[in-house]
Amino acid sequence: MTVSRSSWFLILFVVVAMAAAIVLPLLFASESRLVLYCAHDQALAADVIERFEQESGIQVDVRYDEEANKSLGLTKLLLAEKNVPRADVFWNNQLLGTIHLQSAGVLQPYRGTGWERIPESFRDPDGYWTGFAARQRVYIVNTDRMEASVESISERLQQPSLQAVAIAEPLFGTTLSQYCVLAQQMGLDQLKDWDHDIRQRGIRVVRGNSMVKDLVAEGICDMGFTDTDDAFAAMDSGSPVAMRPVRLDTGHTISLPNSVAIIAGCRHPEAAQRFIDFVLSEETELQLAAGAGRQIPLGPVDRTRLPDDLQPLVEWAADAVPLANAAEFHTSVADWLNAESTGQ
Amino acid sequence: MTLWFVLSWSVARTVIVSTAAVMVGQCLLRDIHSVASTRWRRTWLIAALIPLLVPELIVGFNYRLTAQKLTESVWGTELLYATVLLIRSCSVSVLVLLLLPASAVTHESIHSWQLLNQRTNHYRRQYLKLLVTGPWRAPVVAWCLTSLVTFQDFETAALIQVVGHPVVWTVWLFDANAGNQSLNQTLVFIIPPLLMEFIFLIPGLWLIGLDSSSEQRTGSAPRRNTTCSSMWRTISATVLGLCIVAGWPVLISLPELWEGTRTLLQDPAAILRQQATTFGFSATAAAVSLSGAVLLHRSNKTLTTVIFLLPGLAGSLSLSLILMWLFQQPGLQLLWDQWFPMLLGQSLLMLPRAWVLVLVLKSMVTPEGRYSATLLNSGQPWHRQSASRLLWNLESIRWLLAAAVLCHWCTWDVTTASLLRPVTVEPVVTRLYQEMHFSRTESLTALSLVTVAVPWLLFAVMTVIRRAISYGAMLQLRSDETG
């Protein structure tokens, strides 16, 4: 084998590759000014970030979460990078993980104009985090298979077999948030009993909310627990589905706001503050409300500018249980679920 | 589910799938060798190896809905997963059987030993040794490597798994880490599966080490006359496999291609940036791993080779988690969030495959052809030009092709890119994952097509450029001669 002959082409290959890797990205990107970790869905967040870049002139480098299967979780990554942070801002698609970061000393407070416009129940009093643009925890129902009424949902959940009901693995995401709320409401032991009961009755525990949506939309399951953005995705694609809010025994609904926070010791604090005020503004909440995910604005907005199908959700969000107390159960619930999952 | 439970399940599946894959692989290769026409033989061989090039991500995504419909049947889901694994494993098995040097133990020596027919322990031990190092050698080595590939699958399992099935240790490990376990704890969990992988590998490594000096390859075994039934068996098995892993996904995606292309064209700069970044990393990792593999072949040291190949053989999930832990240690933290961890991860992951490809390249070039080209190279300018063209056809184009194959594999490895990439880098494969999550199949289809095409397109462009240069030089020579 004559390596010297082919090595010329290898060198050429390396040179072309390096040029492509280094030069081309430089052609399209200016100097980095803000590093954003974004757990919100890329398709929904990208427009907001782009608008911020255009209006502020600040270049944003974004690291998105890659969903349950791929991501080790931005929350875990931020904890691992606590001593040498590379992110300036964390845009989480839920709240409890952000509160966990606060307790771990990863965040720094900021009370700007955005923080001021959000109701107290959705923000940290010291400004470590601020909630905005929420989703609701809902039952998604296949209307070809059952009636989407509160009574029929309740009846279905009482049946001995839950084979036709789906829920996402509660180890992650918003199902974990729902479990934390339930732990706060009923106590951890009762939550364990409830979880044991639904599993015994054969509920289908799948890998994510989108899978729940798919199972119900395809008619493989009659109903399931998911979030409003997934339910809207199914409705928009023409599937025969409807949604009803998950209500606790107290009558409260579960509202899952996005949250933003500045990372302690970040490299671009001024840009971070500008970004936070930007995403907490009325315009951004309206933009997210008009998007495919139909996020529910939490601050005061002109309701005439909201899509029609979002109007009832605003009412549901008004009944939401405060999540800050549920955060106390985050670690204990996660530890229990992890022990169950790994058999440790 | 405990780690031991999922490990047992995974090991059982691996043993069944790998055994079946080696049996099918042997039949396929035998039938392919029996085809008289060289062109058809090559075509069937390429067809049998194509499943190795179909991205696991695409296969997993396209069978996700099928898996959803099977949620009521544990065995149905397991069967679906095992079938997809089996097709890929058959390709691995065919490749290994094709490349493996023939054993020095001849059929005559085994027959002679059988004639002795003694009933002593020494006789039995020696007879077994002859069998293991003789006719069983190639299937055992193929089984070992096929087991490794089957056992460390993650992408397909993660996408197909709907309700706890198929039970796969890689998904369990990932969930444990993504849940509430620390990275250190996850690395402790990795130890038993890694030991299991070494156990799978040990017989193969031992057998390869026993007879590494042989030059003859089973791939050059004498041809048998083809029979109609064997030909049909080959055609059916290969076409069925291709339909399952490639045909069906392509067929159901094609109608959405136009709409997807229009969506992508709304932001061409972003697509170009992602493709350029992805290709840059993949091509560099391909070149690094290919160069490393050449050096390992040159060194001719088994232990060094094994040490360098082991990280890649551990699989992308284990490798990425270990590198992630490593680059978060105080001494190496500065390199975290740089290009180096991702490039290192991809290069190490590709090194075993590059090593196999170098073996293929070595087996393809005849010393006579190369020698003739070298002799020509020292003659007149016109001869040198012909020699250059000959060497290009004999070697360079094949090296480029090998680099393109590695580049393709690298591009489609989600785990390494996802876990080790710096913030500023967004490989196209992570975007594809997002598209998958939201079931935006139109843009997923178009983006996948572009991503599949890029390495091959660049390979084609480089080939055309090389030919153009060669043609230009030839014209120059002619004009010099006539002038």
mmCIF file of C-alpha atoms in Angstrom, chain B residues 12-166:
data_model
loop_
_atom_site.group_PDB
_atom_site.id
_atom_site.type_symbol
_atom_site.label_atom_id
_atom_site.label_comp_id
_atom_site.label_asym_id
_atom_site.label_seq_id
_atom_site.Cartn_x
_atom_site.Cartn_y
_atom_site.Cartn_z
ATOM 1 C CA ALA B 12 -30.099 -12.459 25.278
ATOM 2 C CA ARG B 13 -31.244 -10.349 22.326
ATOM 3 C CA THR B 14 -27.652 -9.807 21.212
ATOM 4 C CA VAL B 15 -26.873 -13.531 21.269
ATOM 5 C CA ILE B 16 -29.994 -14.416 19.259
ATOM 6 C CA VAL B 17 -29.663 -11.598 16.707
ATOM 7 C CA SER B 18 -25.914 -12.052 16.202
ATOM 8 C CA THR B 19 -26.192 -15.815 15.774
ATOM 9 C CA ALA B 20 -28.935 -15.353 13.193
ATOM 10 C CA ALA B 21 -26.975 -12.561 11.495
ATOM 11 C CA VAL B 22 -23.843 -14.687 11.123
ATOM 12 C CA MET B 23 -25.844 -17.588 9.708
ATOM 13 C CA VAL B 24 -27.628 -15.336 7.218
ATOM 14 C CA GLY B 25 -24.387 -13.496 6.451
ATOM 15 C CA GLN B 26 -22.584 -16.737 5.629
ATOM 16 C CA CYS B 27 -25.378 -17.833 3.294
ATOM 17 C CA LEU B 28 -25.483 -14.411 1.621
ATOM 18 C CA LEU B 29 -21.742 -14.268 1.082
ATOM 19 C CA ARG B 30 -21.629 -17.830 -0.229
ATOM 20 C CA ASP B 31 -24.412 -17.070 -2.689
ATOM 21 C CA ILE B 32 -22.829 -13.787 -3.742
ATOM 22 C CA HIS B 33 -19.517 -15.554 -4.382
ATOM 23 C CA SER B 34 -21.323 -18.066 -6.535
ATOM 24 C CA VAL B 35 -22.522 -15.395 -8.963
ATOM 25 C CA ALA B 36 -20.543 -15.761 -12.168
ATOM 26 C CA SER B 37 -20.656 -12.167 -13.408
ATOM 27 C CA THR B 38 -18.190 -9.883 -11.608
ATOM 28 C CA ARG B 39 -20.460 -6.884 -12.118
ATOM 29 C CA TRP B 40 -23.462 -8.638 -10.578
ATOM 30 C CA ARG B 41 -21.347 -10.039 -7.777
ATOM 31 C CA ARG B 42 -20.165 -6.540 -6.921
ATOM 32 C CA THR B 43 -23.701 -5.155 -7.174
ATOM 33 C CA TRP B 44 -25.112 -7.720 -4.755
ATOM 34 C CA LEU B 45 -22.236 -7.204 -2.388
ATOM 35 C CA ILE B 46 -22.845 -3.452 -2.314
ATOM 36 C CA ALA B 47 -26.580 -4.058 -1.862
ATOM 37 C CA ALA B 48 -25.865 -6.368 1.061
ATOM 38 C CA LEU B 49 -23.693 -3.692 2.685
ATOM 39 C CA ILE B 50 -26.034 -0.713 2.104
ATOM 40 C CA PRO B 51 -27.882 -1.122 5.454
ATOM 41 C CA LEU B 52 -24.617 -0.063 7.112
ATOM 42 C CA LEU B 53 -24.973 3.329 5.420
ATOM 43 C CA VAL B 54 -28.622 3.956 6.250
ATOM 44 C CA PRO B 55 -28.693 6.334 9.240
ATOM 45 C CA GLU B 56 -30.090 4.687 12.370
ATOM 46 C CA LEU B 57 -31.908 7.908 13.123
ATOM 47 C CA ILE B 58 -33.995 7.672 9.966
ATOM 48 C CA VAL B 59 -34.780 3.998 10.468
ATOM 49 C CA GLY B 60 -35.743 4.529 14.097
ATOM 50 C CA PHE B 61 -37.948 7.504 13.306
ATOM 51 C CA ASN B 62 -39.771 5.769 10.490
ATOM 52 C CA TYR B 63 -40.511 2.704 12.587
ATOM 53 C CA ARG B 64 -41.568 4.762 15.604
ATOM 54 C CA LEU B 65 -45.175 4.830 14.441
ATOM 55 C CA THR B 66 -45.116 1.118 13.738
ATOM 56 C CA ALA B 67 -43.775 0.594 17.237
ATOM 57 C CA GLN B 68 -46.592 2.731 18.625
ATOM 58 C CA LYS B 69 -49.124 0.446 16.996
ATOM 59 C CA LEU B 70 -47.443 -2.502 18.651
ATOM 60 C CA THR B 71 -47.584 -1.075 22.169
ATOM 61 C CA GLU B 72 -49.973 -3.767 23.353
ATOM 62 C CA SER B 73 -47.562 -6.477 22.328
ATOM 63 C CA VAL B 74 -44.247 -6.665 24.153
ATOM 64 C CA TRP B 75 -43.038 -9.389 21.809
ATOM 65 C CA GLY B 76 -44.223 -7.469 18.747
ATOM 66 C CA THR B 77 -42.083 -4.466 19.713
ATOM 67 C CA GLU B 78 -39.135 -6.705 20.520
ATOM 68 C CA LEU B 79 -39.530 -8.483 17.197
ATOM 69 C CA LEU B 80 -39.650 -5.211 15.271
ATOM 70 C CA TYR B 81 -36.494 -3.975 16.985
ATOM 71 C CA ALA B 82 -34.714 -7.295 16.536
ATOM 72 C CA THR B 83 -35.598 -7.323 12.817
ATOM 73 C CA VAL B 84 -34.142 -3.865 12.256
ATOM 74 C CA LEU B 85 -31.035 -4.853 14.221
ATOM 75 C CA LEU B 86 -30.755 -8.133 12.344
ATOM 76 C CA ILE B 87 -30.629 -6.428 8.952
ATOM 77 C CA ARG B 88 -27.799 -4.135 10.024
ATOM 78 C CA SER B 89 -26.035 -7.011 11.783
ATOM 79 C CA CYS B 90 -26.210 -9.143 8.629
ATOM 80 C CA SER B 91 -24.325 -6.415 6.774
ATOM 81 C CA VAL B 92 -21.701 -6.286 9.515
ATOM 82 C CA SER B 93 -21.410 -10.038 9.378
ATOM 83 C CA VAL B 94 -21.034 -10.070 5.566
ATOM 84 C CA LEU B 95 -18.343 -7.391 5.789
ATOM 85 C CA VAL B 96 -16.351 -9.223 8.466
ATOM 86 C CA LEU B 97 -16.608 -12.570 6.691
ATOM 87 C CA LEU B 98 -15.532 -10.906 3.481
ATOM 88 C CA LEU B 99 -12.470 -9.298 5.024
ATOM 89 C CA LEU B 100 -11.245 -11.962 7.358
ATOM 90 C CA PRO B 101 -8.042 -13.725 6.249
ATOM 91 C CA ALA B 102 -8.588 -17.406 5.576
ATOM 92 C CA SER B 103 -7.382 -19.720 8.286
ATOM 93 C CA ALA B 104 -4.112 -21.594 7.900
ATOM 94 C CA VAL B 105 -5.959 -24.756 8.988
ATOM 95 C CA THR B 106 -6.932 -26.632 5.845
ATOM 96 C CA HIS B 107 -9.827 -29.024 5.371
ATOM 97 C CA GLU B 108 -7.261 -31.717 4.714
ATOM 98 C CA SER B 109 -5.705 -31.301 8.153
ATOM 99 C CA ILE B 110 -9.097 -31.555 9.830
ATOM 100 C CA HIS B 111 -9.947 -34.609 7.784
ATOM 101 C CA SER B 112 -6.603 -36.189 8.700
ATOM 102 C CA TRP B 113 -7.281 -35.520 12.361
ATOM 103 C CA GLN B 114 -10.746 -37.066 12.049
ATOM 104 C CA LEU B 115 -9.179 -40.193 10.567
ATOM 105 C CA LEU B 116 -7.122 -40.641 13.732
ATOM 106 C CA ASN B 117 -10.409 -41.030 15.654
ATOM 107 C CA GLN B 118 -8.859 -41.452 19.108
ATOM 108 C CA ARG B 119 -10.882 -41.132 22.270
ATOM 109 C CA THR B 120 -8.311 -39.383 24.455
ATOM 110 C CA ASN B 121 -8.718 -35.940 26.026
ATOM 111 C CA HIS B 122 -5.658 -34.707 24.155
ATOM 112 C CA TYR B 123 -7.239 -35.751 20.855
ATOM 113 C CA ARG B 124 -10.508 -34.000 21.671
ATOM 114 C CA ARG B 125 -8.730 -30.807 22.787
ATOM 115 C CA GLN B 126 -6.607 -30.684 19.650
ATOM 116 C CA TYR B 127 -9.583 -31.446 17.432
ATOM 117 C CA LEU B 128 -11.589 -28.656 19.037
ATOM 118 C CA LYS B 129 -8.641 -26.305 18.626
ATOM 119 C CA LEU B 130 -8.420 -27.204 14.953
ATOM 120 C CA LEU B 131 -12.116 -26.520 14.479
ATOM 121 C CA VAL B 132 -12.015 -23.205 16.344
ATOM 122 C CA THR B 133 -8.969 -21.960 14.488
ATOM 123 C CA GLY B 134 -10.177 -23.502 11.231
ATOM 124 C CA PRO B 135 -13.738 -23.558 9.882
ATOM 125 C CA TRP B 136 -15.280 -21.942 12.970
ATOM 126 C CA ARG B 137 -12.820 -19.071 13.044
ATOM 127 C CA ALA B 138 -14.464 -16.688 10.581
ATOM 128 C CA PRO B 139 -18.012 -17.154 11.949
ATOM 129 C CA VAL B 140 -16.794 -16.745 15.543
ATOM 130 C CA VAL B 141 -14.958 -13.485 14.776
ATOM 131 C CA ALA B 142 -17.959 -12.253 12.771
ATOM 132 C CA TRP B 143 -20.235 -13.182 15.656
ATOM 133 C CA CYS B 144 -18.070 -11.245 18.128
ATOM 134 C CA LEU B 145 -18.081 -8.035 16.099
ATOM 135 C CA THR B 146 -21.759 -8.365 15.183
ATOM 136 C CA SER B 147 -22.577 -8.847 18.866
ATOM 137 C CA LEU B 148 -20.713 -5.693 19.708
ATOM 138 C CA VAL B 149 -22.623 -3.630 17.148
ATOM 139 C CA THR B 150 -25.954 -5.119 18.230
ATOM 140 C CA PHE B 151 -25.274 -4.782 21.937
ATOM 141 C CA GLN B 152 -24.278 -1.119 21.845
ATOM 142 C CA ASP B 153 -27.185 0.134 19.715
ATOM 143 C CA PHE B 154 -28.803 3.219 21.171
ATOM 144 C CA GLU B 155 -30.377 5.413 18.500
ATOM 145 C CA THR B 156 -32.815 2.880 17.099
ATOM 146 C CA ALA B 157 -33.772 1.597 20.520
ATOM 147 C CA ALA B 158 -34.376 5.092 21.893
ATOM 148 C CA LEU B 159 -36.629 5.977 18.987
ATOM 149 C CA ILE B 160 -38.508 2.702 18.762
ATOM 150 C CA GLN B 161 -39.043 2.330 22.491
ATOM 151 C CA VAL B 162 -42.573 3.403 23.289
ATOM 152 C CA VAL B 163 -43.784 1.706 26.439
ATOM 153 C CA GLY B 164 -40.721 0.273 28.136
ATOM 154 C CA HIS B 165 -40.014 -2.099 25.257
ATOM 155 C CA PRO B 166 -37.650 -3.035 23.725
#
